Coordinates of C-alpha atoms in Angstrom, one line a residue:
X1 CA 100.2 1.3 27.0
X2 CA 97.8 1.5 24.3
X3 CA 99.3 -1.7 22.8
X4 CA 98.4 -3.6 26.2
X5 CA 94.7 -2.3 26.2
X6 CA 94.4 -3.6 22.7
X7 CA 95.8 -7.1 23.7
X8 CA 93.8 -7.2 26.6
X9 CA 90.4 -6.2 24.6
X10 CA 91.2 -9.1 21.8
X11 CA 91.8 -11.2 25.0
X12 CA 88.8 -10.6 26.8
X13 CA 86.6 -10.8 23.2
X14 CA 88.1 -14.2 22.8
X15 CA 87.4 -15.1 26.3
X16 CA 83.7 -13.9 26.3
X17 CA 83.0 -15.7 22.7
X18 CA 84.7 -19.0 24.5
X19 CA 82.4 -18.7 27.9
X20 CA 79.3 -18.5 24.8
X21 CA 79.9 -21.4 23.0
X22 CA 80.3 -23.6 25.9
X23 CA 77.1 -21.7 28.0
X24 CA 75.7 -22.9 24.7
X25 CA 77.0 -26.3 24.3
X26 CA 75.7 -27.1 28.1
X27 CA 72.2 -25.7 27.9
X28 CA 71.4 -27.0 24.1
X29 CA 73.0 -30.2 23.9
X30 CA 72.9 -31.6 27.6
X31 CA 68.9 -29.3 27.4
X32 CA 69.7 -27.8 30.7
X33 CA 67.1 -24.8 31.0
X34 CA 64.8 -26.2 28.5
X35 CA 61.3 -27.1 29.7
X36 CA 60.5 -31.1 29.3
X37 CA 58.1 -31.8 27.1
X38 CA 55.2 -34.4 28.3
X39 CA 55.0 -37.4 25.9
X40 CA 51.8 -35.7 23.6
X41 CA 53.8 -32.7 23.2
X42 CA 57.2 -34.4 22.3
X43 CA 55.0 -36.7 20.1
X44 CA 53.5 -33.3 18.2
X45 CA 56.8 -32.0 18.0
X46 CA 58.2 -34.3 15.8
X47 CA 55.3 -35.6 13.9
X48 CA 53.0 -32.5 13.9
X49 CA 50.3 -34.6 14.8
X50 CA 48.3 -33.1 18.4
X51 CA 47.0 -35.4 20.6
X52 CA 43.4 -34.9 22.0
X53 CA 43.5 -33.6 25.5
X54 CA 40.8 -36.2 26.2
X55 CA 43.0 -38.7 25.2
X56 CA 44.5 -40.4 28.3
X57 CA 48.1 -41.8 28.4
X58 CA 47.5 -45.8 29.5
X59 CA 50.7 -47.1 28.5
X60 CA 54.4 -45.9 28.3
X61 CA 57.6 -47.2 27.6
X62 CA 61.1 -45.3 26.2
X63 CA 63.8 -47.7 25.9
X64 CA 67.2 -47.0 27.3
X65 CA 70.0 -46.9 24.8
X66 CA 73.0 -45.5 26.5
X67 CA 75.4 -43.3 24.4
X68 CA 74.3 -45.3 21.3
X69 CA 73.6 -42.5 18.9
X70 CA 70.5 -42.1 17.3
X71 CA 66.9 -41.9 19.2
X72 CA 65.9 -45.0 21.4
X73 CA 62.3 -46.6 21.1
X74 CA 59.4 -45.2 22.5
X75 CA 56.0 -47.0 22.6
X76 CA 52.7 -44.9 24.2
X77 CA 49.1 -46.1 24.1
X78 CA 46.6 -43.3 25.2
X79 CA 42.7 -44.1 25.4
X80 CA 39.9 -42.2 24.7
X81 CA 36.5 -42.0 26.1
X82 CA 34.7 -41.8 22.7
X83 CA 35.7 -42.5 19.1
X84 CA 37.5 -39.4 18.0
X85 CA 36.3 -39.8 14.5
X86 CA 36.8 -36.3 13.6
X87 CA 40.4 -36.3 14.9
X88 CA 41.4 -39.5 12.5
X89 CA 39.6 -37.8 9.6
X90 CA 41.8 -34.7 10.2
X91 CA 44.6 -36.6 10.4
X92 CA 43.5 -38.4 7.5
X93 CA 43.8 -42.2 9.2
X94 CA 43.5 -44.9 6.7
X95 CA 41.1 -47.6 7.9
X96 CA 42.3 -49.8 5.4
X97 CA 44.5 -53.1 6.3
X98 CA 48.5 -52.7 5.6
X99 CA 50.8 -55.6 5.9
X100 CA 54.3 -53.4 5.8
X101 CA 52.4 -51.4 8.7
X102 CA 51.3 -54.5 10.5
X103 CA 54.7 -55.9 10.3
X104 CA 56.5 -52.9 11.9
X105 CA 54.4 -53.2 14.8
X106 CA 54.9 -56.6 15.4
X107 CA 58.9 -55.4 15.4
X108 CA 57.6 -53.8 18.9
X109 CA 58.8 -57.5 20.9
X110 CA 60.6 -59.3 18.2
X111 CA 63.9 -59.6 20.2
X112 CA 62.3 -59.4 23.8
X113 CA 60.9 -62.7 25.5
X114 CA 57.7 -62.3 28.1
X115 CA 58.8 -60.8 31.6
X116 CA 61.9 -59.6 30.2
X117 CA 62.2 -55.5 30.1
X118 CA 61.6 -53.8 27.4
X119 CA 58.3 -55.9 26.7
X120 CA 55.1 -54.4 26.0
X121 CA 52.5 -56.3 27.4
X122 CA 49.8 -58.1 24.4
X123 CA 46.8 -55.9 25.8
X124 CA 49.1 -52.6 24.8
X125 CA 49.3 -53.8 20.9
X126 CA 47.1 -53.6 18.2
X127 CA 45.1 -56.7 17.1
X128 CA 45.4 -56.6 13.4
X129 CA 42.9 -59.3 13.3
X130 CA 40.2 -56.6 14.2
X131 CA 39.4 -53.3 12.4
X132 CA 42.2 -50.6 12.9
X133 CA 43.2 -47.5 12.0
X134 CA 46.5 -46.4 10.7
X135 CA 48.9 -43.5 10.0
X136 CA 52.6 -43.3 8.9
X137 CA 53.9 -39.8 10.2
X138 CA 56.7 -38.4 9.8
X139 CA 59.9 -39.4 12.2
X140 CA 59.2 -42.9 11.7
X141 CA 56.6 -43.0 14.0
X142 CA 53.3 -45.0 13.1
X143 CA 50.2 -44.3 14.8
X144 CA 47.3 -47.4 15.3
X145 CA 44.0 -46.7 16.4
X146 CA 42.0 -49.5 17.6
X147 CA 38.0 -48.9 17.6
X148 CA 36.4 -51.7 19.7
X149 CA 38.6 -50.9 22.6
X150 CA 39.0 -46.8 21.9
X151 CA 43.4 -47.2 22.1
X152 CA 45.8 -45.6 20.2
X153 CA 49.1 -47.1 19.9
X154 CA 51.8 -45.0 18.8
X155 CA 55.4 -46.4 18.0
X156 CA 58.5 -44.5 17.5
X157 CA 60.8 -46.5 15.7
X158 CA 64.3 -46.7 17.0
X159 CA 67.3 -45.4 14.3

């Protein structure tokens, strides 16, 4: 009798620790329960960087890759009202011109043809023919700040 307790303890122990994992494997990996994170916040999360609330999301576009793994491109723009100086400066934005910076931007369309999805439109992109401001964070993403028309473009390179 005691030997068929014990058996069914190790049983139901086994059991328990098997319903865990896969309670655990459903809510973490498929993010079932979590809350979804708006674009700003899933931005700040992987680059540490925090978005001005005044900054308004203009633009947005998150590429589809299927069951390719990896993380798929994503491309916001947000505008601002006024020149957030102070936010660049703590964020220490470099003002000065960088052609490996420029060039992964124009990457954003290099594949896609006008009308096609997946393009992002020319008024959503930096003009590295005008002053811009520039930041490589962390997570390959790459921030560009555009004064004359108060945008900020931020790319999250595809891997």
């Amino acid at each position: 009798m005691i030997k068929k307790i014990g058996c069914l303890c190790v049983f139901l122990i086994i059991l328990a620790l098997i319903i865990l994992l896969i309670g655990y494997f459903v809510f973490d990996v498929f993010g079932l329960g979590k809350k979804k994170l708006s674009d700003a916040e899933w931005i700040e999360q992987q680059t540490g960087i925090t978005i001005p609330e005044n900054a308004q999301m203009i633009y947005r576009q998150e590429d589809d890759h299927g069951f390719a793994p990896g993380r798929p491109r994503r491309y916001y723009v947000f505008k601002f009202e006024e020149e957030p100086s102070e936010w660049l400066e703590e964020n220490e934005f470099s003002a000065r011109a960088d052609e490996d910076f420029e060039t992964v931007f124009r990457y954003v369309n290099s594949s896609i043809e006008p009308g096609e999805e997946g393009y992002i439109p020319e008024e959503y992109r930096p003009d590295f023919e005008k002053p811009y401001y520039r930041l490589n964070a962390p997570n390959a993403y790459y921030f560009a700040y555009q004064p004359d028309s108060l945008m900020l473009m931020v790319y999250a390179v595809p891997w």
